[in-house]
Coordinates of C-alpha atoms in Angstrom, one line a residue:
M22 CA 44.1 -50.1 120.3
T23 CA 44.4 -46.4 119.7
V24 CA 41.3 -45.2 117.9
E25 CA 41.6 -41.9 116.0
N26 CA 38.2 -41.4 114.4
E27 CA 35.4 -42.8 116.5
K28 CA 32.5 -41.9 114.1
A29 CA 34.3 -43.5 111.2
D30 CA 34.9 -46.6 113.4
E31 CA 31.2 -46.7 114.3
G32 CA 30.3 -46.4 110.6
K33 CA 32.7 -49.2 109.7
R34 CA 31.2 -51.5 112.4
N35 CA 27.6 -50.8 111.2
E36 CA 28.6 -51.4 107.6
N37 CA 30.0 -54.8 108.5
G38 CA 26.9 -55.7 110.5
A39 CA 28.9 -56.5 113.6
G40 CA 26.8 -54.7 116.2
G41 CA 25.8 -57.8 118.1
G42 CA 26.5 -58.8 121.7
A43 CA 29.4 -61.2 121.2
A44 CA 32.9 -60.8 119.9
A45 CA 33.5 -61.8 116.3
D46 CA 34.0 -65.5 116.3
N47 CA 36.9 -65.7 113.9
G48 CA 39.7 -66.6 116.4
D49 CA 41.5 -63.4 115.4
L50 CA 40.7 -60.0 117.0
W51 CA 43.3 -58.4 114.8
G52 CA 41.2 -58.3 111.6
S53 CA 42.7 -57.3 108.2
D54 CA 40.4 -54.3 108.2
M55 CA 42.4 -52.5 110.8
Y56 CA 46.0 -53.7 110.2
P57 CA 45.9 -55.2 106.7
E58 CA 49.5 -56.4 106.6
R59 CA 49.5 -58.1 110.0
R60 CA 48.1 -61.4 108.9
G61 CA 49.1 -61.4 105.2
A62 CA 46.3 -59.4 103.8
K63 CA 47.1 -57.0 101.0
L64 CA 46.7 -53.2 101.5
K65 CA 43.8 -52.0 99.3
R66 CA 45.1 -49.4 96.9
N67 CA 43.1 -46.3 95.9
W68 CA 44.3 -44.9 92.7
W69 CA 42.8 -41.5 93.3
K70 CA 44.7 -41.3 96.6
W71 CA 47.8 -42.5 94.9
L72 CA 47.5 -39.7 92.3
I73 CA 47.1 -37.0 94.9
G74 CA 50.0 -38.3 97.0
A75 CA 47.9 -39.8 99.9
Q76 CA 49.2 -43.2 99.0
G77 CA 52.4 -44.4 97.4
R78 CA 54.8 -42.9 100.0
E79 CA 54.9 -45.9 102.3
S80 CA 58.7 -46.0 102.5
I81 CA 58.9 -42.3 103.3
D82 CA 56.2 -42.6 106.0
K83 CA 57.9 -45.7 107.5
N84 CA 61.3 -43.9 107.8
K85 CA 59.6 -40.9 109.4
C86 CA 57.7 -43.1 111.8
E87 CA 60.8 -45.1 112.8
D88 CA 62.7 -41.8 113.4
N89 CA 59.9 -40.6 115.7
V90 CA 59.8 -43.9 117.6
Y91 CA 63.6 -43.6 118.1
R92 CA 63.4 -40.0 119.3
C93 CA 60.6 -40.8 121.7
I94 CA 62.5 -43.7 123.2
K95 CA 65.6 -41.6 123.6
K96 CA 64.0 -38.3 124.8
S97 CA 60.6 -38.8 126.3
P98 CA 60.6 -39.3 130.1
I99 CA 57.3 -41.2 130.1
I100 CA 58.4 -43.6 127.4
K101 CA 61.7 -44.2 129.2
L102 CA 59.7 -44.9 132.4
M103 CA 57.5 -47.4 130.6
M104 CA 60.6 -49.1 129.1
G105 CA 62.1 -49.4 132.6
A106 CA 58.9 -50.7 134.1
L107 CA 58.6 -53.4 131.3
K108 CA 62.3 -54.4 131.8
S109 CA 61.8 -54.7 135.5
S110 CA 58.8 -56.9 134.9
G111 CA 60.8 -59.3 132.8
C112 CA 59.5 -57.9 129.5
E113 CA 62.4 -55.8 128.1
I114 CA 61.6 -54.1 124.8
D115 CA 63.8 -54.6 121.8
I116 CA 62.7 -51.8 119.5
R117 CA 63.6 -53.9 116.4
R118 CA 61.5 -56.8 117.6
H119 CA 58.6 -55.3 119.6
I120 CA 57.7 -52.0 117.8
S121 CA 56.7 -52.0 114.1
C122 CA 55.7 -49.1 111.9
E123 CA 53.0 -50.2 109.5
V124 CA 50.2 -48.9 107.2
C125 CA 46.8 -49.2 109.0
N126 CA 43.2 -48.4 108.5
P127 CA 43.1 -44.6 108.9
I128 CA 40.7 -44.8 111.9
V129 CA 43.4 -46.1 114.2
T130 CA 46.8 -44.7 115.1
G131 CA 48.2 -47.8 116.7
G132 CA 47.6 -51.1 118.4
Y133 CA 49.1 -53.9 120.5
D134 CA 49.3 -57.4 119.0
S135 CA 49.4 -59.8 122.0
E136 CA 50.0 -62.8 119.7
F137 CA 53.3 -61.4 118.6
N138 CA 53.8 -59.2 121.7
Q139 CA 54.3 -56.3 119.4
I140 CA 53.3 -52.6 119.3
V141 CA 52.1 -51.3 115.9
V142 CA 52.5 -47.6 115.2
C143 CA 50.4 -46.6 112.2
Q144 CA 52.8 -44.7 110.0
N145 CA 50.0 -43.3 107.8
S146 CA 48.0 -41.7 110.7
A147 CA 50.5 -41.2 113.6
S148 CA 52.3 -38.5 111.7
S149 CA 54.0 -36.5 114.4
E150 CA 56.4 -37.2 117.2
S151 CA 53.8 -36.3 119.8
M152 CA 51.3 -38.6 118.2
V153 CA 53.8 -41.4 118.2
R154 CA 54.6 -40.8 121.8
G155 CA 50.9 -41.1 122.7
V156 CA 50.6 -44.3 120.7
L157 CA 53.7 -45.8 122.4
L158 CA 52.5 -44.9 125.9
H159 CA 49.0 -46.2 125.3
E160 CA 50.2 -49.5 123.8
M161 CA 53.0 -50.0 126.3
I162 CA 50.4 -49.9 129.0
H163 CA 48.7 -52.8 127.2
M164 CA 52.1 -54.6 126.8
F165 CA 52.7 -54.1 130.6
D166 CA 49.3 -55.6 131.4
Y167 CA 50.0 -58.5 129.1
C168 CA 53.3 -59.1 130.8
Q169 CA 52.4 -58.4 134.4
N170 CA 48.7 -59.0 134.6
K171 CA 48.2 -61.9 132.1
L172 CA 46.0 -59.8 129.8
D173 CA 43.7 -61.9 127.5
V174 CA 42.3 -59.6 124.8
K175 CA 39.7 -62.2 123.9
N176 CA 38.2 -61.7 127.4
I177 CA 36.1 -58.6 127.1
D178 CA 36.5 -57.7 130.7
H179 CA 40.3 -57.9 130.4
L180 CA 40.2 -55.7 127.3
A181 CA 37.9 -53.2 129.0
C182 CA 40.3 -53.0 132.0
T183 CA 43.4 -52.4 130.0
E184 CA 41.7 -49.8 127.7
I185 CA 40.4 -48.0 130.9
R186 CA 44.0 -47.9 132.2
A187 CA 45.4 -46.7 128.9
A188 CA 42.9 -43.9 128.5
N189 CA 43.2 -42.9 132.2
L190 CA 47.0 -42.8 132.2
A191 CA 47.8 -41.8 128.6
H192 CA 45.0 -39.6 127.1
C193 CA 42.3 -38.0 129.2
S194 CA 44.0 -34.9 130.5
F195 CA 41.5 -32.2 131.3
M196 CA 42.3 -30.0 128.3
S197 CA 42.1 -32.8 125.8
S198 CA 38.9 -34.1 127.2
F199 CA 37.5 -30.6 127.4
V200 CA 38.2 -30.0 123.7
Q201 CA 36.5 -33.3 122.9
G202 CA 33.4 -32.4 124.9
D203 CA 33.9 -34.9 127.7
S204 CA 34.9 -32.4 130.5
S205 CA 33.7 -29.2 131.9
F206 CA 34.9 -26.9 134.7
I207 CA 32.1 -28.3 136.9
N208 CA 32.8 -31.6 138.6
V209 CA 36.2 -32.3 136.9
K210 CA 36.6 -35.8 138.4
A211 CA 33.3 -37.1 137.0
T212 CA 33.9 -35.6 133.5
H213 CA 37.4 -37.1 133.5
Q214 CA 35.9 -40.5 134.2
N215 CA 33.5 -39.9 131.3
C216 CA 36.4 -39.3 129.0
V217 CA 38.1 -42.5 130.1
K218 CA 34.9 -44.5 129.7
R219 CA 34.2 -43.1 126.2
K220 CA 37.7 -43.8 124.9
A221 CA 37.7 -47.3 126.4
K222 CA 34.3 -48.0 125.0
M223 CA 35.3 -47.1 121.4
S224 CA 38.4 -49.4 121.6
V225 CA 36.3 -52.3 123.0
M226 CA 33.7 -51.9 120.3
A227 CA 36.4 -51.8 117.6
V228 CA 38.3 -54.8 118.8
H229 CA 35.5 -57.1 119.8
K230 CA 33.0 -55.7 117.3
V231 CA 30.2 -55.6 119.9
S232 CA 27.4 -53.2 120.5
E233 CA 27.7 -50.0 122.6
E234 CA 25.5 -51.6 125.3
V235 CA 27.8 -54.7 125.6
A236 CA 30.9 -52.5 125.7
D237 CA 29.4 -50.2 128.3
A238 CA 28.4 -53.2 130.5
A239 CA 32.0 -54.6 130.4
I240 CA 33.4 -51.2 131.3
E241 CA 31.1 -50.7 134.2
R242 CA 31.9 -54.2 135.6
V243 CA 35.6 -53.4 136.0
F244 CA 35.7 -49.6 136.0
T245 CA 36.4 -48.8 139.7
K246 CA 39.2 -51.3 140.1
C247 CA 40.9 -50.5 136.8
Y248 CA 40.5 -46.7 137.0
N249 CA 42.2 -46.6 140.3
D250 CA 45.1 -48.8 139.1
L251 CA 47.8 -46.3 138.2
E252 CA 50.7 -48.8 137.8
P253 CA 53.3 -48.5 136.5
I254 CA 53.2 -44.7 136.2
G255 CA 51.9 -43.9 139.6
R256 CA 49.9 -40.8 138.5
R257 CA 47.6 -39.5 135.9
I258 CA 49.5 -37.4 133.3
R259 CA 48.2 -33.9 132.8
R260 CA 48.9 -32.1 129.5
N261 CA 51.5 -29.3 129.7
S262 CA 52.6 -30.2 133.2
L263 CA 55.7 -31.6 134.9
D264 CA 53.9 -35.0 135.5
M265 CA 56.0 -36.9 132.9
P266 CA 59.5 -35.9 134.2
R267 CA 58.2 -36.3 137.8
A268 CA 56.9 -39.8 137.1
Y269 CA 60.2 -40.7 135.5
A270 CA 62.1 -39.3 138.5
E271 CA 60.0 -41.5 140.8
G272 CA 60.7 -44.6 138.8
H273 CA 63.6 -45.8 140.9
L274 CA 61.2 -45.8 144.0
Y275 CA 59.3 -48.6 142.3
G276 CA 62.5 -50.5 141.5
Y277 CA 62.4 -49.9 137.8
E278 CA 65.6 -50.3 135.8
M279 CA 65.9 -46.8 134.3

């Protein structure tokens, strides 16, 4: 899950009273509060937002989102690398089947639905090509783990591991974590790890609806192993660097079908 607004997520969780130590026992970690149309729930309409144009443009947003997805798949070296890695693992992506642009709760920008083996890009919050690329990369790492490593999102340690890997490989560049207050110019390695832990924790809390302490404990149990697992990219991606094209160029060394 790609969480956009962590404070909003925490407020939502507290409002629902789901701060306990166990995952919500409803058999469905894809609640209608995050992805309302995934399981047949109706999207809640806000007439004020509709009047000011914040709602009521779903068709326009969907077309824009699908255009951004298509451009990322055709142009982005890192997305093409992930597509090749998934194909080589026996999990080739059909963009019409495995990627869906949908309206989501505004606190998330995307998600991976393991039941349907499908990536959700939130058309109302992932509004630019760069945001869509980030969502696709993050969720493709989850898809890779589901395909290659038998990911079970109902197992909190499995979820913690894949969220650590996604944050590590897709998000926590030095500059982005510095802006968010997770990094400093002193001890860059430790502060990068703090960024990864924070992002992974917020996703674990959002999906399993557990307390911060329970999420932290799960992350610490698996952190060393999962933080050092750079498959299938082979390197941590730094912002405004040549890491993406370099990773793509190295893909054939791992046997990926590029």
